[in-house]
Structure formats: C-alpha cells, structure tokens
mmCIF file of C-alpha atoms and ligand atoms in Angstrom:
data_model
loop_
_atom_site.group_PDB
_atom_site.id
_atom_site.type_symbol
_atom_site.label_atom_id
_atom_site.label_comp_id
_atom_site.label_asym_id
_atom_site.label_seq_id
_atom_site.Cartn_x
_atom_site.Cartn_y
_atom_site.Cartn_z
ATOM 1 C CA ARG A 1 34.065 -12.959 -3.179
ATOM 2 C CA SER A 2 34.522 -14.245 -0.054
ATOM 3 C CA ASN A 3 30.848 -16.721 -0.630
ATOM 4 C CA SER A 4 31.799 -20.528 -0.594
ATOM 5 C CA SER A 5 32.369 -21.459 -4.738
ATOM 6 C CA ASN A 6 30.371 -24.618 -3.586
ATOM 7 C CA SER A 7 27.367 -22.565 -1.237
ATOM 8 C CA LEU A 8 23.932 -23.269 -2.794
ATOM 9 C CA ASP A 9 23.557 -21.093 -5.888
ATOM 10 C CA PHE A 10 19.434 -20.454 -5.687
ATOM 11 C CA LYS A 11 18.905 -22.831 -9.443
ATOM 12 C CA GLU A 12 20.292 -25.288 -6.831
ATOM 13 C CA VAL A 13 18.587 -24.367 -3.596
ATOM 14 C CA TYR A 14 15.390 -24.732 -6.289
ATOM 15 C CA SER A 15 15.491 -27.376 -7.669
ATOM 16 C CA LEU A 16 16.026 -28.850 -4.166
ATOM 17 C CA TYR A 17 12.827 -27.952 -3.672
ATOM 18 C CA LYS A 18 11.114 -29.513 -6.510
ATOM 19 C CA PHE A 19 13.424 -32.151 -6.129
ATOM 20 C CA THR A 20 11.597 -32.874 -3.061
ATOM 21 C CA GLU A 21 7.985 -31.082 -4.286
ATOM 22 C CA ASN A 22 8.300 -34.589 -6.419
ATOM 23 C CA ILE A 23 8.535 -37.285 -3.603
ATOM 24 C CA ARG A 24 6.462 -36.114 -1.115
ATOM 25 C CA PHE A 25 3.898 -35.970 -4.915
ATOM 26 C CA TYR A 26 4.305 -39.226 -5.287
ATOM 27 C CA LYS A 27 5.142 -41.191 -2.117
ATOM 28 C CA GLY A 28 2.524 -39.337 0.017
ATOM 29 C CA PHE A 29 5.636 -37.740 3.027
ATOM 30 C CA SER A 30 4.875 -35.149 5.920
ATOM 31 C CA ARG A 31 7.306 -32.117 4.854
ATOM 32 C CA GLN A 32 8.424 -33.586 7.932
ATOM 33 C CA LYS A 33 9.451 -36.987 6.186
ATOM 34 C CA THR A 34 10.526 -35.670 3.315
ATOM 35 C CA ILE A 35 12.918 -33.260 4.850
ATOM 36 C CA LYS A 36 14.427 -36.570 6.103
ATOM 37 C CA PHE A 37 14.162 -38.517 3.342
ATOM 38 C CA THR A 38 16.063 -35.986 1.260
ATOM 39 C CA MET A 39 19.240 -35.019 3.443
ATOM 40 C CA GLN A 40 19.892 -38.877 3.865
ATOM 41 C CA ASN A 41 19.298 -38.899 -0.244
ATOM 42 C CA VAL A 42 21.586 -36.070 -1.471
ATOM 43 C CA GLY A 43 24.140 -37.739 -0.215
ATOM 44 C CA SER A 44 27.328 -36.588 2.350
ATOM 45 C CA ASP A 45 29.170 -34.212 -0.175
ATOM 46 C CA PHE A 46 25.953 -32.058 -1.324
ATOM 47 C CA GLN A 47 24.574 -31.982 2.935
ATOM 48 C CA ILE A 48 27.661 -30.164 3.757
ATOM 49 C CA ASN A 49 27.564 -27.380 0.316
ATOM 50 C CA MET A 50 24.216 -27.517 2.009
ATOM 51 C CA LEU A 51 24.260 -26.792 5.572
ATOM 52 C CA LYS A 52 27.649 -24.819 4.162
ATOM 53 C CA SER A 53 25.337 -22.242 2.448
ATOM 54 C CA CYS A 54 23.525 -21.055 6.086
ATOM 55 C CA ASP A 55 22.404 -17.740 4.146
ATOM 56 C CA LYS A 56 20.302 -20.233 2.222
ATOM 57 C CA ILE A 57 19.219 -21.653 4.752
ATOM 58 C CA THR A 58 16.685 -19.175 4.688
ATOM 59 C CA THR A 59 15.021 -19.704 1.739
ATOM 60 C CA PHE A 60 15.492 -23.336 0.990
ATOM 61 C CA ALA A 61 12.938 -23.337 4.710
ATOM 62 C CA ILE A 62 11.061 -20.313 2.839
ATOM 63 C CA ILE A 63 10.593 -22.534 -0.024
ATOM 64 C CA MET A 64 10.004 -26.020 2.314
ATOM 65 C CA GLY A 65 7.065 -23.949 4.763
ATOM 66 C CA LYS A 66 5.820 -22.088 1.417
ATOM 67 C CA SER A 67 2.193 -22.949 2.174
ATOM 68 C CA GLU A 68 1.919 -23.273 5.796
ATOM 69 C CA LYS A 69 3.854 -19.725 5.756
ATOM 70 C CA TYR A 70 4.020 -15.878 5.643
ATOM 71 C CA GLY A 71 6.668 -14.923 3.105
ATOM 72 C CA ILE A 72 8.171 -11.166 3.008
ATOM 73 C CA LEU A 73 10.701 -10.434 0.748
ATOM 74 C CA PHE A 74 12.106 -6.629 1.184
ATOM 75 C CA VAL A 75 13.896 -4.850 -2.128
ATOM 76 C CA CYS A 76 15.992 -2.459 -2.375
ATOM 77 C CA LEU A 77 17.971 -1.504 -5.147
ATOM 78 C CA GLY A 78 21.549 -3.059 -4.360
ATOM 79 C CA ASN A 79 20.373 -5.751 -1.049
ATOM 80 C CA ILE A 80 23.164 -4.134 0.629
ATOM 81 C CA CYS A 81 21.688 -1.175 2.566
ATOM 82 C CA ARG A 82 18.458 -0.838 2.445
ATOM 83 C CA SER A 83 16.497 -3.559 2.008
ATOM 84 C CA PRO A 84 19.437 -6.487 4.389
ATOM 85 C CA ALA A 85 18.934 -4.033 7.208
ATOM 86 C CA ALA A 86 14.770 -4.553 7.056
ATOM 87 C CA GLN A 87 14.902 -8.475 7.246
ATOM 88 C CA ALA A 88 17.602 -8.357 10.046
ATOM 89 C CA VAL A 89 14.981 -5.884 11.598
ATOM 90 C CA MET A 90 12.350 -8.084 10.838
ATOM 91 C CA GLN A 91 13.490 -10.922 11.964
ATOM 92 C CA ARG A 92 14.004 -9.332 15.567
ATOM 93 C CA ILE A 93 10.444 -8.139 15.598
ATOM 94 C CA ILE A 94 9.282 -11.880 14.702
ATOM 95 C CA GLU A 95 11.840 -13.723 17.498
ATOM 96 C CA GLU A 96 10.214 -10.788 20.191
ATOM 97 C CA ARG A 97 7.000 -11.159 19.054
ATOM 98 C CA ASN A 98 7.502 -15.228 18.831
ATOM 99 C CA LEU A 99 5.731 -14.062 15.380
ATOM 100 C CA SER A 100 7.313 -18.080 14.325
ATOM 101 C CA ASP A 101 5.065 -18.395 11.001
ATOM 102 C CA ILE A 102 6.232 -15.455 8.920
ATOM 103 C CA VAL A 103 10.171 -16.333 7.046
ATOM 104 C CA VAL A 104 11.725 -13.029 5.452
ATOM 105 C CA ASP A 105 14.407 -12.688 3.238
ATOM 106 C CA SER A 106 15.222 -10.246 0.939
ATOM 107 C CA ALA A 107 16.913 -8.875 -2.304
ATOM 108 C CA GLY A 108 18.684 -6.217 -4.892
ATOM 109 C CA ILE A 109 16.979 -5.416 -8.007
ATOM 110 C CA SER A 110 20.610 -5.216 -9.331
ATOM 111 C CA SER A 111 23.129 -8.153 -8.733
ATOM 112 C CA TYR A 112 26.033 -5.248 -8.284
ATOM 113 C CA HIS A 113 26.614 -6.332 -5.366
ATOM 114 C CA GLN A 114 26.389 -10.427 -5.409
ATOM 115 C CA GLY A 115 27.083 -12.512 -2.764
ATOM 116 C CA ASP A 116 28.545 -9.423 -0.642
ATOM 117 C CA LEU A 117 27.810 -8.464 2.685
ATOM 118 C CA PRO A 118 25.885 -5.385 3.563
ATOM 119 C CA ASP A 119 27.218 -2.430 3.463
ATOM 120 C CA GLN A 120 29.736 -1.473 5.917
ATOM 121 C CA ARG A 121 28.072 1.660 7.936
ATOM 122 C CA MET A 122 24.404 -0.347 7.792
ATOM 123 C CA ARG A 123 26.372 -2.651 9.254
ATOM 124 C CA ILE A 124 27.937 -0.510 12.436
ATOM 125 C CA HIS A 125 24.371 1.840 12.293
ATOM 126 C CA ALA A 126 22.473 -1.714 12.974
ATOM 127 C CA ARG A 127 25.099 -3.112 14.609
ATOM 128 C CA ARG A 128 24.400 -0.159 17.779
ATOM 129 C CA ARG A 129 20.871 -1.305 17.709
ATOM 130 C CA GLY A 130 21.935 -4.969 18.394
ATOM 131 C CA LEU A 131 21.433 -6.418 14.951
ATOM 132 C CA ASP A 132 24.008 -7.607 13.148
ATOM 133 C CA LEU A 133 23.485 -8.059 9.864
ATOM 134 C CA THR A 134 25.132 -11.541 7.257
ATOM 135 C CA HIS A 135 23.204 -11.661 4.693
ATOM 136 C CA ARG A 136 24.613 -11.904 1.325
ATOM 137 C CA SER A 137 23.268 -10.021 -1.630
ATOM 138 C CA ARG A 138 21.524 -11.691 -4.161
ATOM 139 C CA GLN A 139 19.393 -10.395 -7.051
ATOM 140 C CA VAL A 140 15.904 -10.168 -6.987
ATOM 141 C CA LYS A 141 14.204 -13.868 -8.456
ATOM 142 C CA ALA A 142 11.088 -15.104 -11.077
ATOM 143 C CA ASP A 143 9.811 -17.208 -8.446
ATOM 144 C CA ASP A 144 9.914 -15.272 -5.485
ATOM 145 C CA PHE A 145 7.123 -13.722 -6.690
ATOM 146 C CA GLU A 146 5.972 -17.176 -7.020
ATOM 147 C CA LEU A 147 7.189 -17.913 -3.455
ATOM 148 C CA PHE A 148 6.642 -15.008 -1.427
ATOM 149 C CA ASP A 149 3.558 -13.330 0.082
ATOM 150 C CA LEU A 150 4.749 -9.933 0.412
ATOM 151 C CA ILE A 151 7.053 -8.083 -0.897
ATOM 152 C CA VAL A 152 8.082 -4.851 0.287
ATOM 153 C CA ALA A 153 9.729 -2.016 -1.952
ATOM 154 C CA MET A 154 11.804 0.079 -0.209
ATOM 155 C CA ASP A 155 11.347 3.287 -3.068
ATOM 156 C CA ASP A 156 9.210 4.066 -5.996
ATOM 157 C CA SER A 157 12.157 3.099 -8.453
ATOM 158 C CA ASN A 158 12.282 -0.087 -6.870
ATOM 159 C CA TYR A 159 8.701 -0.328 -6.393
ATOM 160 C CA ASP A 160 7.610 0.789 -10.303
ATOM 161 C CA GLN A 161 10.327 -2.989 -11.723
ATOM 162 C CA LEU A 162 9.485 -5.046 -9.221
ATOM 163 C CA ARG A 163 6.521 -4.849 -11.287
ATOM 164 C CA ARG A 164 7.438 -5.154 -14.200
ATOM 165 C CA LEU A 165 9.208 -7.988 -12.856
ATOM 166 C CA ALA A 166 6.075 -9.923 -12.301
ATOM 167 C CA PHE A 167 4.519 -12.417 -14.490
ATOM 168 C CA THR A 168 0.627 -12.018 -13.856
ATOM 169 C CA GLN A 169 -2.404 -9.265 -11.625
ATOM 170 C CA GLU A 170 -1.581 -11.871 -8.661
ATOM 171 C CA GLU A 171 1.743 -11.989 -8.795
ATOM 172 C CA ALA A 172 1.743 -8.347 -9.333
ATOM 173 C CA ASP A 173 -0.650 -7.771 -6.266
ATOM 174 C CA LYS A 174 2.465 -8.616 -3.750
ATOM 175 C CA VAL A 175 4.377 -5.781 -4.143
ATOM 176 C CA VAL A 176 3.846 -2.756 -2.231
ATOM 177 C CA ARG A 177 5.267 -0.022 -1.156
ATOM 178 C CA ILE A 178 7.469 0.370 2.576
ATOM 179 C CA ALA A 179 6.887 3.139 2.740
ATOM 180 C CA ASP A 180 2.866 3.088 3.308
ATOM 181 C CA TYR A 181 3.442 1.140 6.067
ATOM 182 C CA PHE A 182 4.652 4.781 8.382
ATOM 183 C CA ARG A 183 3.172 5.469 11.211
ATOM 184 C CA GLN A 184 5.422 8.086 12.284
ATOM 185 C CA PHE A 185 7.483 8.598 9.643
ATOM 186 C CA THR A 186 4.294 9.804 7.282
ATOM 187 C CA THR A 187 6.311 13.181 5.067
ATOM 188 C CA TYR A 188 8.035 9.980 4.219
ATOM 189 C CA ASP A 189 7.151 9.074 1.011
ATOM 190 C CA CYS A 190 10.779 6.080 0.604
ATOM 191 C CA ILE A 191 13.198 4.712 2.349
ATOM 192 C CA PRO A 192 16.203 6.935 1.199
ATOM 193 C CA ASP A 193 19.063 5.485 -0.252
ATOM 194 C CA PRO A 194 21.471 6.452 2.493
ATOM 195 C CA TYR A 195 24.552 4.691 0.064
ATOM 196 C CA TYR A 196 26.513 8.156 -1.668
ATOM 197 C CA GLY A 197 25.100 10.258 1.800
ATOM 198 C CA GLY A 198 26.115 10.528 5.385
ATOM 199 C CA ALA A 199 25.611 8.407 8.452
ATOM 200 C CA GLU A 200 22.569 10.600 9.450
ATOM 201 C CA GLY A 201 20.966 8.929 6.040
ATOM 202 C CA PHE A 202 21.569 4.800 7.588
ATOM 203 C CA GLU A 203 20.582 5.968 10.957
ATOM 204 C CA ILE A 204 17.002 7.449 9.204
ATOM 205 C CA VAL A 205 16.811 3.882 7.448
ATOM 206 C CA LEU A 206 17.010 2.407 10.447
ATOM 207 C CA ASP A 207 14.447 4.532 12.261
ATOM 208 C CA LEU A 208 12.048 3.753 9.771
ATOM 209 C CA LEU A 209 12.838 -0.038 9.517
ATOM 210 C CA ASP A 210 11.377 -0.344 12.841
ATOM 211 C CA ASP A 211 8.710 2.162 12.307
ATOM 212 C CA ALA A 212 7.900 0.048 9.871
ATOM 213 C CA CYS A 213 7.905 -3.514 11.236
ATOM 214 C CA HIS A 214 6.229 -2.874 13.855
ATOM 215 C CA SER A 215 3.662 -1.941 11.469
ATOM 216 C CA ILE A 216 3.776 -4.505 9.534
ATOM 217 C CA ALA A 217 3.469 -7.019 11.598
ATOM 218 C CA ASP A 218 0.115 -5.481 13.013
ATOM 219 C CA SER A 219 -1.485 -6.368 9.563
ATOM 220 C CA ILE A 220 -0.184 -9.549 8.915
ATOM 221 C CA ALA A 221 -1.358 -10.490 12.455
ATOM 222 C CA LYS A 222 -4.571 -8.432 12.297
ATOM 223 C CA HIS A 223 -4.825 -10.369 8.690
ATOM 224 C CA LYS A 224 -4.631 -13.679 10.531
ATOM 225 C CA LEU A 225 -7.225 -12.828 12.687
ATOM 226 C CA GLU A 226 -10.118 -12.091 9.899
HETATM 227 P P1 4NP B 1 20.185 -0.281 -1.571
HETATM 228 O O1 4NP B 1 21.625 0.220 -1.230
HETATM 229 O O2 4NP B 1 19.971 -0.235 -2.470
HETATM 230 O O3 4NP B 1 19.562 0.585 0.063
HETATM 231 O O4 4NP B 1 21.601 -1.842 -0.738
HETATM 232 C C1 4NP B 1 22.123 1.125 -2.952
HETATM 233 C C2 4NP B 1 23.125 0.277 -2.841
HETATM 234 C C3 4NP B 1 25.031 0.325 -3.111
HETATM 235 C C4 4NP B 1 24.412 0.781 -4.777
HETATM 236 C C5 4NP B 1 22.647 2.006 -4.819
HETATM 237 C C6 4NP B 1 21.869 1.737 -4.146
HETATM 238 N N1 4NP B 1 25.495 1.110 -6.148
HETATM 239 O O5 4NP B 1 24.810 2.054 -6.790
HETATM 240 O O6 4NP B 1 26.322 0.833 -6.091
#
C-alpha cells in the first residue's frame, strides 16, 4: 500500500462535511467562510493530513460544493482501468471547455484494489494521450448516491449492481449506462473490461471514453440552458 496511513479516509472526509454543515447551519456562514473556519479549527495535524490526502480533496470539494456543483461519478469493477481513465478524460474536457461547475470522481464496485493507483497498462496508454492517471482506487459508498448527480456505469454488470445499491428511486435514477452516450461507436453496448486482454483493449477504452465524455458534457451543458 502506498497510501499514507494518516491520509483521511472517506468516513473522515464525510464527518468533516457533517461538521461544516453544522457550522453553516448554526452560524449562518457562507461556504467560503465555513471552509476558512473549519481549516482554522481542525488543528494543524488534521490540516496537514487533509492536504496530504490530495485525492480526497476532490471528494471534499464535491461535498462542499454539492448544492452548486454538478457531480459525476464514473464506476467500473476495479476502479483501476476504465473509471479512473473516464475521470481523467472528463477532467480534461471540463478544463478545455471551461465547465468549472462540473466535478468528477470515480469508484469501483469492488474493493479489490482499494488505495491502488490505476493499472500500469492503463496509465501508459493514457499517458500517450497526455493524461496522467493519479486517482487512488476506492469502493462505491452509500453516500455517493446522495452526493453525486450522475453515476455512470461502464457496463451492464456495473449498472445492475449500482441500481441495487441505491436506496431510493431518486438515487437509482442517477445511475446511467455510458453506452447510452456513444455517438461514434454505436455498435458498442459497454466499455469492455480491458483487464485480461491486450494493448488494443486499453486503446478502445480511451476511444470510447472520448466519444462518451464529450457527449455527457454536451448533455449537461444543454440541460443547463433549458
Ligand atoms: P476495471 O478493470 O473494472 O476497468 O478497473 C478491472 C480491474 C481489476 C479487475 C477486474 C476489472 N479484477 O478482477 O481485479
């Protein structure tokens, strides 16, 4: 495990969110002031741990901004190939198109690879397209269904399991199949798992993600205009 032992886990980040929500409620602070107040009051050790948990900062940002930002969570089985690649492809589109009110994260149905960096092969293929994959694998949590607005499954198995994990109909309705967003690659009905295959599998993952992520960005942008 290369994960630092004192980095915050999801539960700690979530309790921090609950703490800040209480501050906002009781003190009537703005979000900005709440973050400042929290950072001043959590103590320097906690502040350092928080800054060390770089990948958790994204989650924290999503949590803090949940009423204003649109959160997308990409989900596959291991969270080491398809979904961390999806996260990076989408992040680049967000930057290119200046869609700063969209935040993105990824997670796995399984916890097999908890804390791991993406698969070396996935990272090499992504790197050739100028994408650095630095996400650490984590399992999908019940809270994800509350925090994110769109939960994008890479294949039918991921989709079925996500729908089963949702507590309410509203949560289940947030789960979509990525294949529904393909515009060029309409003969595909999922992002095929590249884990047990060869190099071409990783290339097609990136091609399909590029197609779907542009389409997702368009549909969110269009939705906002309506
Ligand atoms: P992913 O690929 O779901 O795209 O991250 C896989 C990674 C690991 C395993 C399966 C799929 N595995 O069985 O360990």
